Short mmCIF file of C-alpha atoms in Angstrom, two decimals:
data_model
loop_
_atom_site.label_atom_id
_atom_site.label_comp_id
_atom_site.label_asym_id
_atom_site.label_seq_id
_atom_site.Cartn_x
_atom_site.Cartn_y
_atom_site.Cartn_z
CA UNK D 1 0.22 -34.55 -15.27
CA UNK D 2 2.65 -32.83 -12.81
CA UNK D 3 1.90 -29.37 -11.50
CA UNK D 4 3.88 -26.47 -12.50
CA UNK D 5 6.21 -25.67 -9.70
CA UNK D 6 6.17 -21.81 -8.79
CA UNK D 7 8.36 -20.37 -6.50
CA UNK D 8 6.66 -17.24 -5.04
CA UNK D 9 9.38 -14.91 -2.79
CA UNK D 10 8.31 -12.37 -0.56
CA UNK D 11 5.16 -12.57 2.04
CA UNK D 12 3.49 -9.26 1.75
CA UNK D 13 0.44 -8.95 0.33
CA UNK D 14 1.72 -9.04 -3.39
CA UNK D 15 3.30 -12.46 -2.58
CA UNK D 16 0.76 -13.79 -0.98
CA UNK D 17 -2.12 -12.63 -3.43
CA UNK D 18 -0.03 -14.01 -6.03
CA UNK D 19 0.23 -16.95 -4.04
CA UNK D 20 -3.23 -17.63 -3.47
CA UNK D 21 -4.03 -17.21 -7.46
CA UNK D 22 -1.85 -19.77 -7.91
CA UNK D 23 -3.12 -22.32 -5.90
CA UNK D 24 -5.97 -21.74 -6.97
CA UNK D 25 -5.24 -22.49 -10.55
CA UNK D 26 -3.50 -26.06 -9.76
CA UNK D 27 0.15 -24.99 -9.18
CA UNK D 28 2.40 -26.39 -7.10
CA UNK D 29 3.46 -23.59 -4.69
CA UNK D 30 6.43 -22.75 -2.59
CA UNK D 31 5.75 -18.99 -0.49
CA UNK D 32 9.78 -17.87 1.00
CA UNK D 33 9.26 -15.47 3.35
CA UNK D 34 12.66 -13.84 4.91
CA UNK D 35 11.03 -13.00 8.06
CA UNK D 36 9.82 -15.23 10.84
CA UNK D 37 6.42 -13.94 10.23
CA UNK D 38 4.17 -12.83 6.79
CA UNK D 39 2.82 -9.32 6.35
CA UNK D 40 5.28 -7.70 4.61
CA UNK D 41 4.90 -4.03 5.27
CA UNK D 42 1.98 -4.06 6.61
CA UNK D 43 2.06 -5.87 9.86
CA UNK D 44 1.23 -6.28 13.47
CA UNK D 45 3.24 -7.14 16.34
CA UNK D 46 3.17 -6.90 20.07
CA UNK D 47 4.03 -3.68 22.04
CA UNK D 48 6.68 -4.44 24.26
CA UNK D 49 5.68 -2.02 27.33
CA UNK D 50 1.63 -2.89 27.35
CA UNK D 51 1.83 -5.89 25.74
CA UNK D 52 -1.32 -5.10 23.36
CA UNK D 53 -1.24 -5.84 19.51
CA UNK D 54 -0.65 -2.55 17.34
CA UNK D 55 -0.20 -2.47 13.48
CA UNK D 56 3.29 -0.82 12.06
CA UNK D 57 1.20 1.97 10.72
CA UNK D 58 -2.61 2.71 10.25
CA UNK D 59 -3.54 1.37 6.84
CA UNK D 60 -7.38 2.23 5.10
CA UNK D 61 -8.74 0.53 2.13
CA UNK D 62 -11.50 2.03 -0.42
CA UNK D 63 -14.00 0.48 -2.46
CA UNK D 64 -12.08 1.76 -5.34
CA UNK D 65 -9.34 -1.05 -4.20
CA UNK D 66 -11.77 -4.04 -5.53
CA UNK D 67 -8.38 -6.45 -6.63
CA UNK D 68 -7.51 -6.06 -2.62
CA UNK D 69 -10.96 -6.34 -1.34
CA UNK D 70 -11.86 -9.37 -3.70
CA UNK D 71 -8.66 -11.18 -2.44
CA UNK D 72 -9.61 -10.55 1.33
CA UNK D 73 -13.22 -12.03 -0.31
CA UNK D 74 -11.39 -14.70 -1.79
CA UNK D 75 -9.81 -15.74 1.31
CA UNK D 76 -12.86 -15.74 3.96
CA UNK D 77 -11.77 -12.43 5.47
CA UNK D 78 -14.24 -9.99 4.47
CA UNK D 79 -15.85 -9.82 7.83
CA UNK D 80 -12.73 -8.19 8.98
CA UNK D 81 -13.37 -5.05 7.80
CA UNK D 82 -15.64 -2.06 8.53
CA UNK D 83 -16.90 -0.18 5.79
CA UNK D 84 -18.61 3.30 5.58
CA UNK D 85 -22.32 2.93 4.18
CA UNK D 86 -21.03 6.61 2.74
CA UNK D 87 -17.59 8.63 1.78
CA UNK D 88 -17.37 10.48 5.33
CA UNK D 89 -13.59 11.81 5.41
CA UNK D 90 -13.10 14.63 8.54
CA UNK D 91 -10.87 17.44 8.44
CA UNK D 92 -9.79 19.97 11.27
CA UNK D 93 -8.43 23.25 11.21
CA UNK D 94 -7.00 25.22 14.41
CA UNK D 95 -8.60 27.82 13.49
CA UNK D 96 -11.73 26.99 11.00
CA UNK D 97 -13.09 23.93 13.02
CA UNK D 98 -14.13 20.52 11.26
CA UNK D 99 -15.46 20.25 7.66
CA UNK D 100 -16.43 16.75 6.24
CA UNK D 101 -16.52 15.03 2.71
CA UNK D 102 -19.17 13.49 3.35
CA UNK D 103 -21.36 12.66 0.71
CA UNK D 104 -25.38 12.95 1.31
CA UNK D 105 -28.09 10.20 0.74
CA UNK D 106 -28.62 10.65 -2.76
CA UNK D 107 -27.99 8.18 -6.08
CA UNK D 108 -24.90 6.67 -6.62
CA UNK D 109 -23.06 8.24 -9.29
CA UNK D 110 -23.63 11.90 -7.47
CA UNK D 111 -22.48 10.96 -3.80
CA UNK D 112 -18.95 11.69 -4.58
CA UNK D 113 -18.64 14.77 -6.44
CA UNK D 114 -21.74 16.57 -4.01
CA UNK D 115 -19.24 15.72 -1.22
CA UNK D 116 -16.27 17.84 -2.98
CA UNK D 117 -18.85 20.70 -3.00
CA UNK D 118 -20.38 20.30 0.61
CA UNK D 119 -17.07 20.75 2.13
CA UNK D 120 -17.11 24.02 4.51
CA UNK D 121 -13.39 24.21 5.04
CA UNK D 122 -13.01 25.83 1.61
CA UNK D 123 -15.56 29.13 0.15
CA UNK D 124 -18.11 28.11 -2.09
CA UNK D 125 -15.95 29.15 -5.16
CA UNK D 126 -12.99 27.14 -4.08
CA UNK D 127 -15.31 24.09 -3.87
CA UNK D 128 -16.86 24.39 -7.43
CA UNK D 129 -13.00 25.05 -8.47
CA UNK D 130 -11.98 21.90 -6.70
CA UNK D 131 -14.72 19.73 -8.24
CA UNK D 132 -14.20 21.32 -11.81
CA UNK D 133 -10.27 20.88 -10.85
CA UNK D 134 -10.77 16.90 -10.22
CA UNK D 135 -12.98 16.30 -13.26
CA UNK D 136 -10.02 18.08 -15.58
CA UNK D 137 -7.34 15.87 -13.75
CA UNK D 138 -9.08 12.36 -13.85
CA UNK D 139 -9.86 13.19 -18.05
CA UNK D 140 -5.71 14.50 -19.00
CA UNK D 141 -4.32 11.15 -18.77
CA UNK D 142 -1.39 11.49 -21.05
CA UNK D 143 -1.24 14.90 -20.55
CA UNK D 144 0.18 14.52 -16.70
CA UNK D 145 3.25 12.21 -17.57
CA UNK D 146 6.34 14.16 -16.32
CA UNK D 147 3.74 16.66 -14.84
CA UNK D 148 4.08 16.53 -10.31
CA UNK D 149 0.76 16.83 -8.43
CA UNK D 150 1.69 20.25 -8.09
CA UNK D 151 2.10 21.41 -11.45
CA UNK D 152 -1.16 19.35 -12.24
CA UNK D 153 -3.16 20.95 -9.41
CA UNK D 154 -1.51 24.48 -10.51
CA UNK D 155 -2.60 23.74 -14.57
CA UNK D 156 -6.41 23.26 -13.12
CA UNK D 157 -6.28 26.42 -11.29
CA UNK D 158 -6.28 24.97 -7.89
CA UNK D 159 -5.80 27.85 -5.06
CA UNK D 160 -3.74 27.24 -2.03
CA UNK D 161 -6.64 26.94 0.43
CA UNK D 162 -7.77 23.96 -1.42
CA UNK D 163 -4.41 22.67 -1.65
CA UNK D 164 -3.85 22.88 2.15
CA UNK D 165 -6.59 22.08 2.97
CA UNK D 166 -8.16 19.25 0.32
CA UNK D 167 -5.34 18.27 -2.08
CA UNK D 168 -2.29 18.29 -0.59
CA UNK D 169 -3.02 15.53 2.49
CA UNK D 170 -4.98 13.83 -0.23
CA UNK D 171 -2.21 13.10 -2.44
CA UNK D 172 0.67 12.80 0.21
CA UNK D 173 -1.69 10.13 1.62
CA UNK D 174 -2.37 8.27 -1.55
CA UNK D 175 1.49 8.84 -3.12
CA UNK D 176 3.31 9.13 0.38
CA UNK D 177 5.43 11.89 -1.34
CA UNK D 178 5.08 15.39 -1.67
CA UNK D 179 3.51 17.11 -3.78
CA UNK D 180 6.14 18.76 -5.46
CA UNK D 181 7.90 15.80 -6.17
CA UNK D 182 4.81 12.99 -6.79
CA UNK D 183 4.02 12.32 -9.79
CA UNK D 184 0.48 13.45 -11.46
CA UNK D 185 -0.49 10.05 -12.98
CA UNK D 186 -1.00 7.72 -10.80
CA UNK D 187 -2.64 10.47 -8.59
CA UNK D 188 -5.16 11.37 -11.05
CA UNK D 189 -5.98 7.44 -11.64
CA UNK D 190 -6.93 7.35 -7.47
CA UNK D 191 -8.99 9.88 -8.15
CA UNK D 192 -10.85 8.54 -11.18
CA UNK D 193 -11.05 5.28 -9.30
CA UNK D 194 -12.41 6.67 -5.92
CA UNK D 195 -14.56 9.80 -6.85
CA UNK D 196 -15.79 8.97 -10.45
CA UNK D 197 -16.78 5.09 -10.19
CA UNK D 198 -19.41 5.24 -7.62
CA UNK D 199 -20.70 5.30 -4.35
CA UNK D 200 -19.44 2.17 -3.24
CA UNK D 201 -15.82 3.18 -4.83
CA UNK D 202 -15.73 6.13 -2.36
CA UNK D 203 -16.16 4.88 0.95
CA UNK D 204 -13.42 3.95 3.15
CA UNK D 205 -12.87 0.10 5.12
CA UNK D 206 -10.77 -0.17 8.24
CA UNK D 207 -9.70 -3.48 9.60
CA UNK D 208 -11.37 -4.32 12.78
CA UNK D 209 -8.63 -6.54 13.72
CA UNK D 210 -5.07 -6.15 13.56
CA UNK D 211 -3.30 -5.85 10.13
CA UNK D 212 -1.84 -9.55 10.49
CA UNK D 213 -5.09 -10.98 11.61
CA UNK D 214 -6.88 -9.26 9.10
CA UNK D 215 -5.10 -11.07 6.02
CA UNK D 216 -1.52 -13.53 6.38
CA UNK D 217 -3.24 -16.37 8.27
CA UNK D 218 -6.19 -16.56 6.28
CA UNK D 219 -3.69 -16.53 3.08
CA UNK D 220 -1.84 -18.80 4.83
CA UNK D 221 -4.21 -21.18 4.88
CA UNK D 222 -5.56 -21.26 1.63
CA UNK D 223 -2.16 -21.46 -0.04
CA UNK D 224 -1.65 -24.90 2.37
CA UNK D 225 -5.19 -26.10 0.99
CA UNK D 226 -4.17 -25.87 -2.31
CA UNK D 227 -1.62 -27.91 -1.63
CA UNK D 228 1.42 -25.65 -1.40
CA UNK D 229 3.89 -24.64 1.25
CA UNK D 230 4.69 -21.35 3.64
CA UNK D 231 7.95 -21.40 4.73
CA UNK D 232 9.42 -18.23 7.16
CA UNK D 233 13.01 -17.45 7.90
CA UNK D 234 13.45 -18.33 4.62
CA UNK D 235 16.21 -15.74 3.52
CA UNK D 236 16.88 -15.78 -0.42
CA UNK D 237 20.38 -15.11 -1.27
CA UNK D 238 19.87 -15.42 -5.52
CA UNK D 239 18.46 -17.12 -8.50
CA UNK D 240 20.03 -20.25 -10.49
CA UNK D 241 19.63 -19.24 -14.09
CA UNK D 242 20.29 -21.22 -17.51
CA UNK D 243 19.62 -21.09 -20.91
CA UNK D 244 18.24 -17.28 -19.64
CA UNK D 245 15.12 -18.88 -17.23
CA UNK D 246 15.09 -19.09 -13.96
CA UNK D 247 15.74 -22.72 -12.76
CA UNK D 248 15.42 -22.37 -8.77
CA UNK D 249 15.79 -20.08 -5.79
CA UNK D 250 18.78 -20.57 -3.92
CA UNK D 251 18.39 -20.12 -0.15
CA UNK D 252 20.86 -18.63 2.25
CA UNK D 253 21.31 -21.78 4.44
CA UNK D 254 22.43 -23.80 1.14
CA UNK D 255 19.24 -24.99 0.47
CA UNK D 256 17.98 -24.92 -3.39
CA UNK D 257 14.28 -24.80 -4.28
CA UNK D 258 14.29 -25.66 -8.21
CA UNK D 259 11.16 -24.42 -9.99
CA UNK D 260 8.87 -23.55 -13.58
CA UNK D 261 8.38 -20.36 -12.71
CA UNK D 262 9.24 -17.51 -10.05
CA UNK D 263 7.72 -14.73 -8.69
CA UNK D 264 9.94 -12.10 -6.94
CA UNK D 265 7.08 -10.23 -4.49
CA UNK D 266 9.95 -8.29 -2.92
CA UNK D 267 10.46 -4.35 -2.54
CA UNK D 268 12.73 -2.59 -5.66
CA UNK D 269 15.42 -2.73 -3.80
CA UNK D 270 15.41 -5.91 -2.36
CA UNK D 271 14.71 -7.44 -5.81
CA UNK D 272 18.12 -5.56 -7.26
CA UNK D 273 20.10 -7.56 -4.54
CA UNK D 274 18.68 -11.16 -5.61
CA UNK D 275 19.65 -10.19 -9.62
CA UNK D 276 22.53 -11.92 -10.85
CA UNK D 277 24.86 -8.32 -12.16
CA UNK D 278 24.49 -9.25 -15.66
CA UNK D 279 20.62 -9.00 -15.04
CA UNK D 280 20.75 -6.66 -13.04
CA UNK D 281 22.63 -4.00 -15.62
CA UNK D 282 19.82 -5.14 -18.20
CA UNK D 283 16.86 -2.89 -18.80
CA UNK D 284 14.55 -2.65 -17.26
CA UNK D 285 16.22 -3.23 -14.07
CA UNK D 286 18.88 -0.93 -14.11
CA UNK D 287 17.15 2.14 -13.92
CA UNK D 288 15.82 0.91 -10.83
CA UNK D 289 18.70 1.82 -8.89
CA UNK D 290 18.23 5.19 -9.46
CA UNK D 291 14.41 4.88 -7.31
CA UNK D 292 14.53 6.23 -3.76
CA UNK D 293 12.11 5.62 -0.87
CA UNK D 294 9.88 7.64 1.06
CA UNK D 295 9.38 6.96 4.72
CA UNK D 296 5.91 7.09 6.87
CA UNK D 297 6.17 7.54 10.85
CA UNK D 298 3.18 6.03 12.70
CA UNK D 299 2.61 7.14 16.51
CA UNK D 300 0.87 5.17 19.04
CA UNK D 301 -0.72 7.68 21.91
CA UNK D 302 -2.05 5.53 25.05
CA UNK D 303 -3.90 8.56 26.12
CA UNK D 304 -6.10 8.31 29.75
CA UNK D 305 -9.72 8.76 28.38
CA UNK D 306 -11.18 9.00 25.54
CA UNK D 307 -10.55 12.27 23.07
CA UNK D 308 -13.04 10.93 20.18
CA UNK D 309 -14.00 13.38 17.15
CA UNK D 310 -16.92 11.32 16.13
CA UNK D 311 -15.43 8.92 13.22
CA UNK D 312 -12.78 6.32 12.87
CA UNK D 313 -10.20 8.88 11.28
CA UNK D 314 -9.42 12.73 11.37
CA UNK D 315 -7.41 14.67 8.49
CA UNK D 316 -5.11 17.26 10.76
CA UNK D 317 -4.32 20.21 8.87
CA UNK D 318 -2.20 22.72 9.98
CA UNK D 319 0.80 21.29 11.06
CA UNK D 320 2.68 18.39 10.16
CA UNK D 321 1.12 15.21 11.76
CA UNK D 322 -1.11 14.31 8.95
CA UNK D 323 -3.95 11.88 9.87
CA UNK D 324 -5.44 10.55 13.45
CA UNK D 325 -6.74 6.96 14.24
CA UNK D 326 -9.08 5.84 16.95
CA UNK D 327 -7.82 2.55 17.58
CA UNK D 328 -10.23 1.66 20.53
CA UNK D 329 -10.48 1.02 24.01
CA UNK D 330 -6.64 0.15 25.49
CA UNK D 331 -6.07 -1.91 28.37
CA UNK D 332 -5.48 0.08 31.15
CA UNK D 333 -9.03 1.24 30.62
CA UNK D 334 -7.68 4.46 28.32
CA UNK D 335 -7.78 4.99 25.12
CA UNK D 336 -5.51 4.39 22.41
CA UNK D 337 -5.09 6.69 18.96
CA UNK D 338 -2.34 6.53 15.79
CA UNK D 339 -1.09 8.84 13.81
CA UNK D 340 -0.18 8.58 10.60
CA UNK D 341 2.72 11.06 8.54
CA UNK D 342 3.29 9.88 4.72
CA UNK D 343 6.42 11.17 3.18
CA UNK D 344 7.88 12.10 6.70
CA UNK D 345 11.85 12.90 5.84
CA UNK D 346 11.64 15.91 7.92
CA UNK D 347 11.48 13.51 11.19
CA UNK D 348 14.74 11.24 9.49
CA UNK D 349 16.71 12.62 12.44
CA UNK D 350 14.44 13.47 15.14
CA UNK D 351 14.13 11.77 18.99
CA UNK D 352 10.94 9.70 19.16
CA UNK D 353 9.91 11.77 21.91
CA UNK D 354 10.11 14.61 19.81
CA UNK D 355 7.84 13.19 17.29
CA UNK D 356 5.45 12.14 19.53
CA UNK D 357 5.62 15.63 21.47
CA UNK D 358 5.31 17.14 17.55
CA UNK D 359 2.09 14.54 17.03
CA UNK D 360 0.54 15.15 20.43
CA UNK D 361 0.43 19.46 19.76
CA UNK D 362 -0.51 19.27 16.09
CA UNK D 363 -3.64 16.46 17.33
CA UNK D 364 -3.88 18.93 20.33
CA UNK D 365 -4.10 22.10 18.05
CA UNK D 366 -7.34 20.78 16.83
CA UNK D 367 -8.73 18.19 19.32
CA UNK D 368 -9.41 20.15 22.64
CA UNK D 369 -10.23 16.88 24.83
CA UNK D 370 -6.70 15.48 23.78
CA UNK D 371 -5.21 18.47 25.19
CA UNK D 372 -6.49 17.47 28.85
CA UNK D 373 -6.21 14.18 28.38
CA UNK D 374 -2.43 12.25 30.14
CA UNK D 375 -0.58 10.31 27.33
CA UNK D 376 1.20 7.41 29.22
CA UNK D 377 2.48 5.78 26.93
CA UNK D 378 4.29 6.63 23.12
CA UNK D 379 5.76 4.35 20.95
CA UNK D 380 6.90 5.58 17.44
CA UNK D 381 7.07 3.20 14.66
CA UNK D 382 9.35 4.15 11.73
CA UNK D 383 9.27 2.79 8.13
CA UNK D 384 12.12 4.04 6.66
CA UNK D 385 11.37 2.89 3.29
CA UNK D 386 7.95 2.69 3.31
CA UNK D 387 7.62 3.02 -0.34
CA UNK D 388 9.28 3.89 -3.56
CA UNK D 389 9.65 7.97 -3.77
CA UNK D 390 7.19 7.86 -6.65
CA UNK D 391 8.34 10.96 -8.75
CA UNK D 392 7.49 11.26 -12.69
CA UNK D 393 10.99 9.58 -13.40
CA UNK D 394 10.39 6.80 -11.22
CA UNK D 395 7.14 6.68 -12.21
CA UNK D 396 8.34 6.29 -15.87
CA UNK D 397 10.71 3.32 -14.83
CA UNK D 398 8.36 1.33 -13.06
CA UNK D 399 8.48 -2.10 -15.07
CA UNK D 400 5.77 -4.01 -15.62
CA UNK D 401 5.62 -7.35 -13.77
CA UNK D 402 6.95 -9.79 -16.83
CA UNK D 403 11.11 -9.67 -17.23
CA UNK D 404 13.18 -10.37 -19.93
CA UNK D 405 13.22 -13.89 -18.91
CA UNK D 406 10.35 -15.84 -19.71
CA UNK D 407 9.20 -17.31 -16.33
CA UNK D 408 10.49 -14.81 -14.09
CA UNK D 409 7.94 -12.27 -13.22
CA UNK D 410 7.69 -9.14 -10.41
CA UNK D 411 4.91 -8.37 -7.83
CA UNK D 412 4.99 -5.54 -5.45
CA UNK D 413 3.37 -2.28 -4.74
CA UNK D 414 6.04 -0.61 -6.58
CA UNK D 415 5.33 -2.00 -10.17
CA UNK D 416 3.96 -0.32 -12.81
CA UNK D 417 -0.03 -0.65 -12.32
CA UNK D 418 -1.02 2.62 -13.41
CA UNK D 419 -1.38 3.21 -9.18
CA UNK D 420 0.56 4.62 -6.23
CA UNK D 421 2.52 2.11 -4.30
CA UNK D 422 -0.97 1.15 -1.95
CA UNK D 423 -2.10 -2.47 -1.17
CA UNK D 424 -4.43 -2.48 -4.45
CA UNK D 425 -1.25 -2.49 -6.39
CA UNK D 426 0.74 -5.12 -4.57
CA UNK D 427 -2.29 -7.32 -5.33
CA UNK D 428 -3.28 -6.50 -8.71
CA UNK D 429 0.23 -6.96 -9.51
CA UNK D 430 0.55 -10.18 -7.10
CA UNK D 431 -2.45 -11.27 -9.26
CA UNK D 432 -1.46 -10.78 -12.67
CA UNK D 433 2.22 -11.94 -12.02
CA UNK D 434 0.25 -15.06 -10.81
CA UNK D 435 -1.88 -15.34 -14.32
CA UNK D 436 1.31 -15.01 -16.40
CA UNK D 437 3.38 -17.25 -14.19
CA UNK D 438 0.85 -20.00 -14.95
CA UNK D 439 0.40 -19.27 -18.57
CA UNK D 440 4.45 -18.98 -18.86
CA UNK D 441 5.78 -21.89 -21.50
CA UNK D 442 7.18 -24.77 -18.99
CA UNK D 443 10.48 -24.98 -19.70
CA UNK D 444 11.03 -28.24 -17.67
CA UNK D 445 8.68 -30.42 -19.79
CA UNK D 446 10.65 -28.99 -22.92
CA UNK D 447 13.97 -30.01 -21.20
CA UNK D 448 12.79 -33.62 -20.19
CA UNK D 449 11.51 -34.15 -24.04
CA UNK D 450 15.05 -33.08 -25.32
CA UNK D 451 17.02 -35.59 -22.87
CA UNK D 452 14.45 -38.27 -24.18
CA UNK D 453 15.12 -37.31 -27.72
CA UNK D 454 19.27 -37.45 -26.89
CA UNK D 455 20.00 -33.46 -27.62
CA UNK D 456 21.40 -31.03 -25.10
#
């Protein structure tokens, strides 16, 4: 019996999740990455002026994300990460110090919300408020749809030391959009995951390698064992449809790679571009057009000793650098940190040394070793379109990962999951586009049969 041919586009970790599923259940697959190099938008690469490997942006994974940490399980690269034995999150203030969420040795199902109520940044009221606050959100489901984080966090009586100081980086982490403009769902469904699920569901895993290392070779390589193919600088430039399925992916350099079924593991915008315009003035993609982006800005410090807080990450409140990384020893025999700023349109036209100036006071504000310490070295990395601007309208748009046509099917961060645009929704989506590409009728056996029989 011949394998069904599935074209997967896009190397990120939807495409590659999706990928790896399908291998794994006996197609034949083709992976076309545009870029000389897999990762998608979350990446490593080479600095050019110290030659050591930094990631595009610091990324974190929770337990809640168990589609993304099974795939890293189902590829052999578990061992890459380091994971909290508790939810430990730090938080400084210029003026009130450090307060954790940290939750205390106790059963499971408790760690989480005694966390919310141990935190010392906020008065004892404002804590029970914030726990009461998060059980209210997590149980409205329906109730948020059109609803922003800030309305939501207004209609469960949230004050505005919680918000600055709990809620707010919370959500423009999670959503990488502000608050006034990110929509309550999928917001309220990180919470439910994270905080209401279990220990394990709250802690945090960084990668202990870099972002590439942690995931695209090891994908890589079971995709190739399966028996399909990786091919880079592979730019798409559309689809060959007929008889409304799509027949093949047609490559920029002329080459045509015909297949059963096809995955499109691109970003929304990217995915409007490969769409035939008939297509692409069909619902559900036309609303699409109407989705903007959100950028993040990620700063790498080189600083000349070591400035270290006491964890792997620091929450900066105050300012507008949002969240601090240690990223280890550097070269030179320093030390090297990243920031991360979610949502960051107010630095669209800044200098780079402005926003590492901005990064280096708001860090300083809080950290008083980094303010004696020499930074000699900055190097700003910008993601422009990060994500999709994940408002209540967008939100409501976001299709779901089958089409109109029967074997064409999305994957991406930015489809409709019920999540934010994080890596647990590129690969639950990369996942279940994979289940219904193989379970999609195979059009080319039902073609053959009709030749045989003389019609069409």
């Amino acid at each position: 019996m011949t394998a069904r041919r599935v074209v997967v586009v896009g190397g990120g970790f939807a495409g590659l999740a999706a990928a790896v599923r399908l291998g794994r259940g006996g197609a034949q697959v083709t992976l076309l990455e545009r870029r000389p190099f897999l990762g998608g938008r979350a990446y490593s690469f080479a600095d050019p002026a110290t030659g050591e490997v930094v990631d595009n942006g610091p990324h974190a994974l929770m337990g809640a994300y168990t589609e993304a940490l099974d795939f890293l399980r189902e590829i052999g690269a578990s061992a890459k990460l380091r994971v909290q034995p508790r939810l430990r999150v730090a938080l400084a203030h210029p003026e009130l110090g450090v307060g954790e969420v940290a939750a205390p040795p106790v059963p499971g199902p408790l760690q989480a919300p005694l966390a919310l109520l141990r935190y010392r940044l906020l008065a004892p009221g404002d804590r029970v408020r914030l726990l009461a606050g998060a059980l209210r959100l997590t149980a409205r489901d329906r109730a948020l749809a059109g609803r922003t984080v800030a309305q939501a966090l207004a209609d469960v009586g949230q004050s505005r030391a919680a918000c600055e100081r709990f809620w707010h980086p919370l959500a423009i982490a999670t959503l990488n959009e502000a608050p006034e403009m990110a929509a309550a769902a999928p917001f309220a469904a990180v919470l439910r995951r994270a905080f209401f699920a279990g220990a394990r569901a709250a802690r945090f895993a960084l990668a202990a390698v870099p972002l590439s290392e942690l995931y695209t070779a090891d994908a890589r390589h079971a995709i190739e064992a399966a028996g399909g193919s990786v091919v880079t600088g592979a730019a798409v430039a559309s689809l060959a449809l007929e008889a409304e399925h799509a027949r093949a992916v047609l490559l920029r350099d002329g080459r045509r790679v015909d297949a059963d079924a096809v995955i499109l593991a691109v970003p929304c915008a990217a995915l409007l571009r490969l769409l035939p315009p008939a297509l692409r003035a069909a619902p559900p993609f036309r609303a699409l057009a109407a989705v903007g982006t959100s950028p993040i800005v990620s700063v790498h410090l080189w600083l000349d000793r070591p400035v270290g807080w006491g964890s792997s990450f620091l929450g900066l409140l105050g300012g507008r650098a949002q969240w601090l990384f240690d990223c280890g020893p550097a070269r030179d025999g320093g030390r090297r940190v990243a920031s991360v700023t979610s949502g960051a349109r107010f630095w669209n036209d800044a200098s780079d040394e402005a926003i590492a100036a901005e990064v280096l006071a708001d860090a300083g504000a809080v950290l008083p070793a980094l303010r004696a310490a020499r930074c000699t070295r900055a190097l700003v990395v910008r993601e422009r379109h990060a994500t999709i601007s994940l408002t209540p309208a967008a939100d409501a748009v976001r299709p779901r990962v089958t089409t109109p046509l029967a074997n064409l099917f999305l994957a991406g961060d930015w489809v409709q999951t019920g999540l934010p645009a994080t890596i647990e929704g590129a690969v639950q989506a990369g996942r279940e586009a994979a289940g219904r590409a193989l379970g999609a009728p195979l059009v080319r056996a039902r073609a053959e049969a009709a030749r045989r029989a003389g019609v069409g």
